[in-house]
Amino acid sequence: MPETRKPLVVAIDGPAAAGKGTLAKRLADHLGLPYLDTGLLYRAIGKLAQVAGLDLDDPQAATAVAERLAPADLGRPDLRGREAGELASRVAIHPGVRAALVAFQRDFAAGPAGAVLDGRDIGTVICPDADVKLYVTASAEVRARRRTDELLAKGRDVAFEAILDEVRARDARDSGRTEAPLRPADDAVVIDTSALTPDEVFARALAVVMARRAG
Ligand code: DC
């Protein structure tokens, strides 16, 4: 009889620019699991609301956009940058926006093999029964330094101090909101990536996954 593996759900949360996207993709590839970048959902809502000239701080307007979100919206080319991240963080405070996205994320996680999802509230709200919960973090200075270096490498003219201010403002909004604030789940394994290479982060995360799988 071929061995049938139980589905595996891996929830990865943490602040902006901590390296969770890189880790989540790599883990998903390695484990052969589908991957959902949940930040993309909020980014698409923020961008669609902005393009439509809506007030992002208006809960009803933002919720209406969230309720009409279609898979094709996630393929927009303008969702990756800092501006879309900022728009996402603003619409993400509205309870109606978050509620509109719950079923989609849970359905994704409930696939036959399981899934890797990254975001801010995966281990606390979306998948509280996830098999593995990781909270990936790093100091604001380290995250801002990494982001500044990435942008400089792309030839962008950016100042570390400005990026650090952005990182801190995003942390404050994501952690300070009433609905599903960013925080580690009580049973999450915290990985502080400040002094680790991406390979070391991956090795630690994989060790946690394998230990859970083993029993
Ligand atoms: O992970 P990211 O940088 O793409 O996320 C952009 C913003 O979206 C983030 O600052 C807050 C919001 N977000 C959220 O509130 N909950 C999630 N699960 C994912 C993202």
mmCIF file of C-alpha atoms and ligand atoms in Angstrom:
data_model
loop_
_atom_site.group_PDB
_atom_site.id
_atom_site.type_symbol
_atom_site.label_atom_id
_atom_site.label_comp_id
_atom_site.label_asym_id
_atom_site.label_seq_id
_atom_site.Cartn_x
_atom_site.Cartn_y
_atom_site.Cartn_z
ATOM 1 C CA MET A 1 0.000 0.000 0.000
ATOM 2 C CA PRO A 2 1.437 3.431 -0.851
ATOM 3 C CA GLU A 3 1.923 5.621 2.183
ATOM 4 C CA THR A 4 -0.750 8.339 2.315
ATOM 5 C CA ARG A 5 0.498 11.457 3.998
ATOM 6 C CA LYS A 6 -1.757 13.439 6.263
ATOM 7 C CA PRO A 7 -2.316 16.993 5.048
ATOM 8 C CA LEU A 8 0.130 19.484 6.514
ATOM 9 C CA VAL A 9 -0.781 23.113 7.185
ATOM 10 C CA VAL A 10 2.095 25.488 7.901
ATOM 11 C CA ALA A 11 1.169 28.984 9.153
ATOM 12 C CA ILE A 12 3.869 31.649 8.931
ATOM 13 C CA ASP A 13 3.287 35.071 10.461
ATOM 14 C CA GLY A 14 5.480 38.046 11.196
ATOM 15 C CA PRO A 15 6.095 41.714 10.505
ATOM 16 C CA ALA A 16 6.872 43.241 7.104
ATOM 17 C CA ALA A 17 10.263 42.442 5.572
ATOM 18 C CA ALA A 18 11.219 39.755 8.100
ATOM 19 C CA GLY A 19 11.842 37.197 5.353
ATOM 20 C CA LYS A 20 8.647 35.185 5.755
ATOM 21 C CA GLY A 21 7.751 35.241 2.049
ATOM 22 C CA THR A 22 11.139 33.834 1.044
ATOM 23 C CA LEU A 23 10.908 31.176 3.741
ATOM 24 C CA ALA A 24 7.287 30.276 2.951
ATOM 25 C CA LYS A 25 8.003 29.784 -0.766
ATOM 26 C CA ARG A 26 11.045 27.671 -0.077
ATOM 27 C CA LEU A 27 9.254 25.493 2.463
ATOM 28 C CA ALA A 28 6.287 25.040 0.124
ATOM 29 C CA ASP A 29 8.611 23.999 -2.728
ATOM 30 C CA HIS A 30 10.538 21.635 -0.517
ATOM 31 C CA LEU A 31 7.429 20.020 0.969
ATOM 32 C CA GLY A 32 5.486 19.971 -2.317
ATOM 33 C CA LEU A 33 2.665 22.071 -0.847
ATOM 34 C CA PRO A 34 0.648 24.893 -2.396
ATOM 35 C CA TYR A 35 1.592 28.354 -1.125
ATOM 36 C CA LEU A 36 -0.626 31.368 -0.461
ATOM 37 C CA ASP A 37 0.850 34.822 0.102
ATOM 38 C CA THR A 38 -2.119 36.328 1.956
ATOM 39 C CA GLY A 39 -0.587 39.820 1.887
ATOM 40 C CA LEU A 40 -1.361 39.826 -1.818
ATOM 41 C CA LEU A 41 -5.099 39.757 -1.048
ATOM 42 C CA TYR A 42 -4.857 42.916 1.056
ATOM 43 C CA ARG A 43 -2.507 44.544 -1.447
ATOM 44 C CA ALA A 44 -4.989 43.935 -4.272
ATOM 45 C CA ILE A 45 -7.844 45.424 -2.232
ATOM 46 C CA GLY A 46 -5.768 48.493 -1.345
ATOM 47 C CA LYS A 47 -4.721 49.028 -4.937
ATOM 48 C CA LEU A 48 -8.212 48.475 -6.392
ATOM 49 C CA ALA A 49 -9.662 50.926 -3.866
ATOM 50 C CA GLN A 50 -7.014 53.516 -4.687
ATOM 51 C CA VAL A 51 -7.455 53.159 -8.459
ATOM 52 C CA ALA A 52 -11.232 53.556 -8.028
ATOM 53 C CA GLY A 53 -10.608 56.796 -6.115
ATOM 54 C CA LEU A 54 -12.165 55.420 -2.909
ATOM 55 C CA ASP A 55 -11.330 56.498 0.622
ATOM 56 C CA LEU A 56 -9.194 53.679 2.032
ATOM 57 C CA ASP A 57 -10.121 54.644 5.554
ATOM 58 C CA ASP A 58 -13.837 54.174 4.820
ATOM 59 C CA PRO A 59 -14.704 50.676 6.111
ATOM 60 C CA GLN A 60 -17.758 50.250 3.878
ATOM 61 C CA ALA A 61 -16.017 51.269 0.674
ATOM 62 C CA ALA A 62 -13.036 49.004 1.411
ATOM 63 C CA THR A 63 -15.268 46.086 2.408
ATOM 64 C CA ALA A 64 -17.247 46.369 -0.844
ATOM 65 C CA VAL A 65 -13.973 46.045 -2.776
ATOM 66 C CA ALA A 66 -12.950 43.025 -0.676
ATOM 67 C CA GLU A 67 -16.276 41.304 -1.295
ATOM 68 C CA ARG A 68 -15.824 41.662 -5.064
ATOM 69 C CA LEU A 69 -12.166 40.572 -5.143
ATOM 70 C CA ALA A 70 -11.546 38.093 -7.989
ATOM 71 C CA PRO A 71 -8.579 35.729 -8.497
ATOM 72 C CA ALA A 72 -7.500 37.719 -11.582
ATOM 73 C CA ASP A 73 -6.971 40.788 -9.351
ATOM 74 C CA LEU A 74 -4.092 38.983 -7.636
ATOM 75 C CA GLY A 75 -2.159 38.954 -10.916
ATOM 76 C CA ARG A 76 -1.960 42.763 -11.139
ATOM 77 C CA PRO A 77 1.631 43.852 -11.789
ATOM 78 C CA ASP A 78 1.493 46.730 -9.279
ATOM 79 C CA LEU A 79 1.051 44.784 -6.033
ATOM 80 C CA ARG A 80 4.638 44.069 -4.988
ATOM 81 C CA GLY A 81 6.084 47.435 -4.069
ATOM 82 C CA ARG A 82 6.155 49.525 -0.911
ATOM 83 C CA GLU A 83 3.194 51.676 -1.901
ATOM 84 C CA ALA A 84 0.868 48.684 -2.290
ATOM 85 C CA GLY A 85 2.107 47.369 1.080
ATOM 86 C CA GLU A 86 1.145 50.628 2.720
ATOM 87 C CA LEU A 87 -2.304 50.638 1.055
ATOM 88 C CA ALA A 88 -2.770 47.010 2.146
ATOM 89 C CA SER A 89 -1.929 47.795 5.753
ATOM 90 C CA ARG A 90 -4.559 50.585 5.744
ATOM 91 C CA VAL A 91 -7.446 48.520 4.349
ATOM 92 C CA ALA A 92 -6.449 45.541 6.529
ATOM 93 C CA ILE A 93 -7.627 47.285 9.704
ATOM 94 C CA HIS A 94 -11.303 47.063 8.646
ATOM 95 C CA PRO A 95 -13.113 44.037 10.139
ATOM 96 C CA GLY A 96 -15.364 43.761 7.043
ATOM 97 C CA VAL A 97 -12.335 43.500 4.755
ATOM 98 C CA ARG A 98 -10.804 40.758 6.888
ATOM 99 C CA ALA A 99 -14.093 38.862 7.174
ATOM 100 C CA ALA A 100 -14.506 38.850 3.388
ATOM 101 C CA LEU A 101 -11.173 37.003 3.017
ATOM 102 C CA VAL A 102 -11.530 34.333 5.688
ATOM 103 C CA ALA A 103 -13.367 31.658 3.670
ATOM 104 C CA PHE A 104 -10.976 31.911 0.702
ATOM 105 C CA GLN A 105 -7.913 31.477 2.932
ATOM 106 C CA ARG A 106 -9.435 28.590 4.925
ATOM 107 C CA ASP A 107 -10.529 26.802 1.731
ATOM 108 C CA PHE A 108 -6.986 27.142 0.406
ATOM 109 C CA ALA A 109 -5.557 25.632 3.595
ATOM 110 C CA ALA A 110 -8.095 22.784 3.478
ATOM 111 C CA GLY A 111 -6.759 21.339 0.191
ATOM 112 C CA PRO A 112 -5.884 17.617 0.100
ATOM 113 C CA ALA A 113 -2.143 18.070 0.727
ATOM 114 C CA GLY A 114 -2.465 21.017 3.111
ATOM 115 C CA ALA A 115 -0.684 24.304 2.371
ATOM 116 C CA VAL A 116 1.812 26.923 3.466
ATOM 117 C CA LEU A 117 0.250 30.332 4.135
ATOM 118 C CA ASP A 118 2.030 33.490 5.213
ATOM 119 C CA GLY A 119 0.560 36.674 6.641
ATOM 120 C CA ARG A 120 -0.161 38.354 9.951
ATOM 121 C CA ASP A 121 -3.025 36.337 11.466
ATOM 122 C CA ILE A 122 -2.677 32.863 9.958
ATOM 123 C CA GLY A 123 -1.755 31.067 13.178
ATOM 124 C CA THR A 124 -4.077 33.145 15.359
ATOM 125 C CA VAL A 125 -7.270 33.540 13.281
ATOM 126 C CA ILE A 126 -7.261 31.854 9.864
ATOM 127 C CA CYS A 127 -5.742 28.470 10.760
ATOM 128 C CA PRO A 128 -5.714 28.227 14.567
ATOM 129 C CA ASP A 129 -5.330 24.425 14.225
ATOM 130 C CA ALA A 130 -2.360 24.584 11.823
ATOM 131 C CA ASP A 131 0.099 21.712 12.274
ATOM 132 C CA VAL A 132 3.061 24.082 12.377
ATOM 133 C CA LYS A 133 3.047 27.745 13.363
ATOM 134 C CA LEU A 134 6.114 29.880 12.800
ATOM 135 C CA TYR A 135 6.512 33.514 13.786
ATOM 136 C CA VAL A 136 9.320 34.993 11.722
ATOM 137 C CA THR A 137 10.670 38.286 12.950
ATOM 138 C CA ALA A 138 13.753 40.548 13.050
ATOM 139 C CA SER A 139 14.539 43.931 14.557
ATOM 140 C CA ALA A 140 13.098 46.948 12.732
ATOM 141 C CA GLU A 141 16.644 48.138 11.989
ATOM 142 C CA VAL A 142 17.670 44.842 10.396
ATOM 143 C CA ARG A 143 14.487 44.683 8.311
ATOM 144 C CA ALA A 144 14.905 48.275 7.167
ATOM 145 C CA ARG A 145 18.575 47.649 6.315
ATOM 146 C CA ARG A 146 17.694 44.578 4.218
ATOM 147 C CA ARG A 147 14.929 46.441 2.399
ATOM 148 C CA THR A 148 17.163 49.457 1.770
ATOM 149 C CA ASP A 149 19.921 47.222 0.372
ATOM 150 C CA GLU A 150 17.437 45.419 -1.920
ATOM 151 C CA LEU A 151 16.175 48.721 -3.298
ATOM 152 C CA LEU A 152 19.682 50.163 -3.711
ATOM 153 C CA ALA A 153 20.679 47.007 -5.586
ATOM 154 C CA LYS A 154 17.782 47.685 -7.977
ATOM 155 C CA GLY A 155 19.214 51.142 -8.591
ATOM 156 C CA ARG A 156 16.572 52.969 -6.505
ATOM 157 C CA ASP A 157 17.530 56.116 -4.633
ATOM 158 C CA VAL A 158 16.396 55.409 -1.056
ATOM 159 C CA ALA A 159 17.529 56.463 2.406
ATOM 160 C CA PHE A 160 17.780 53.994 5.279
ATOM 161 C CA GLU A 161 16.100 56.402 7.736
ATOM 162 C CA ALA A 162 13.039 56.822 5.502
ATOM 163 C CA ILE A 163 12.680 53.057 5.104
ATOM 164 C CA LEU A 164 13.092 52.570 8.857
ATOM 165 C CA ASP A 165 10.256 55.058 9.458
ATOM 166 C CA GLU A 166 8.056 53.139 7.005
ATOM 167 C CA VAL A 167 8.844 49.803 8.652
ATOM 168 C CA ARG A 168 8.031 51.202 12.103
ATOM 169 C CA ALA A 169 4.791 52.815 10.911
ATOM 170 C CA ARG A 170 3.661 49.547 9.299
ATOM 171 C CA ASP A 171 4.566 47.561 12.441
ATOM 172 C CA ALA A 172 2.558 49.989 14.578
ATOM 173 C CA ARG A 173 -0.514 49.749 12.325
ATOM 174 C CA ASP A 174 -0.382 45.957 11.873
ATOM 175 C CA SER A 175 0.191 45.272 15.584
ATOM 176 C CA GLY A 176 -1.999 48.057 16.945
ATOM 177 C CA ARG A 177 -5.263 47.332 15.121
ATOM 178 C CA THR A 178 -8.173 45.877 17.075
ATOM 179 C CA GLU A 179 -9.111 43.173 14.575
ATOM 180 C CA ALA A 180 -6.654 40.277 14.216
ATOM 181 C CA PRO A 181 -3.537 42.266 15.203
ATOM 182 C CA LEU A 182 -0.116 40.924 14.352
ATOM 183 C CA ARG A 183 1.109 38.773 17.242
ATOM 184 C CA PRO A 184 2.648 35.334 17.640
ATOM 185 C CA ALA A 185 0.141 32.550 18.357
ATOM 186 C CA ASP A 186 0.692 31.085 21.827
ATOM 187 C CA ASP A 187 1.928 27.851 20.240
ATOM 188 C CA ALA A 188 4.078 29.461 17.515
ATOM 189 C CA VAL A 189 7.807 28.812 17.264
ATOM 190 C CA VAL A 190 9.503 32.211 17.031
ATOM 191 C CA ILE A 191 12.434 32.521 14.614
ATOM 192 C CA ASP A 192 14.350 35.778 14.947
ATOM 193 C CA THR A 193 16.147 36.155 11.623
ATOM 194 C CA SER A 194 18.195 39.236 12.647
ATOM 195 C CA ALA A 195 21.477 37.330 12.770
ATOM 196 C CA LEU A 196 20.609 34.429 10.453
ATOM 197 C CA THR A 197 21.150 33.819 6.746
ATOM 198 C CA PRO A 198 18.170 32.703 4.621
ATOM 199 C CA ASP A 199 19.671 29.174 4.573
ATOM 200 C CA GLU A 200 19.851 29.102 8.378
ATOM 201 C CA VAL A 201 16.259 30.327 8.660
ATOM 202 C CA PHE A 202 15.132 27.613 6.247
ATOM 203 C CA ALA A 203 17.052 24.910 8.143
ATOM 204 C CA ARG A 204 15.465 25.937 11.466
ATOM 205 C CA ALA A 205 11.985 26.080 10.009
ATOM 206 C CA LEU A 206 12.370 22.724 8.276
ATOM 207 C CA ALA A 207 13.578 21.151 11.519
ATOM 208 C CA VAL A 208 10.382 22.362 13.241
ATOM 209 C CA VAL A 209 8.220 20.956 10.435
ATOM 210 C CA MET A 210 10.014 17.592 10.453
ATOM 211 C CA ALA A 211 9.759 17.310 14.239
ATOM 212 C CA ARG A 212 5.986 17.882 14.030
ATOM 213 C CA ARG A 213 5.640 15.402 11.198
ATOM 214 C CA ALA A 214 7.553 12.808 13.147
ATOM 215 C CA GLY A 215 5.147 13.015 15.923
HETATM 216 O O1 DC B 1 2.861 40.560 3.892
HETATM 217 P P1 DC B 1 2.682 41.879 3.123
HETATM 218 O O2 DC B 1 3.762 42.885 3.393
HETATM 219 O O3 DC B 1 2.461 41.666 1.659
HETATM 220 O O4 DC B 1 1.319 42.499 3.720
HETATM 221 C C1 DC B 1 0.867 43.789 3.372
HETATM 222 C C2 DC B 1 -0.080 44.288 4.450
HETATM 223 O O5 DC B 1 -1.297 43.533 4.408
HETATM 224 C C3 DC B 1 0.417 44.177 5.878
HETATM 225 O O6 DC B 1 1.155 45.312 6.276
HETATM 226 C C4 DC B 1 -0.849 44.003 6.673
HETATM 227 C C5 DC B 1 -1.800 43.330 5.724
HETATM 228 N N1 DC B 1 -1.946 41.889 5.975
HETATM 229 C C6 DC B 1 -2.792 41.503 6.997
HETATM 230 O O7 DC B 1 -3.330 42.360 7.693
HETATM 231 N N2 DC B 1 -3.026 40.189 7.221
HETATM 232 C C7 DC B 1 -2.433 39.241 6.490
HETATM 233 N N3 DC B 1 -2.698 37.950 6.720
HETATM 234 C C8 DC B 1 -1.527 39.604 5.455
HETATM 235 C C9 DC B 1 -1.293 40.943 5.230
#
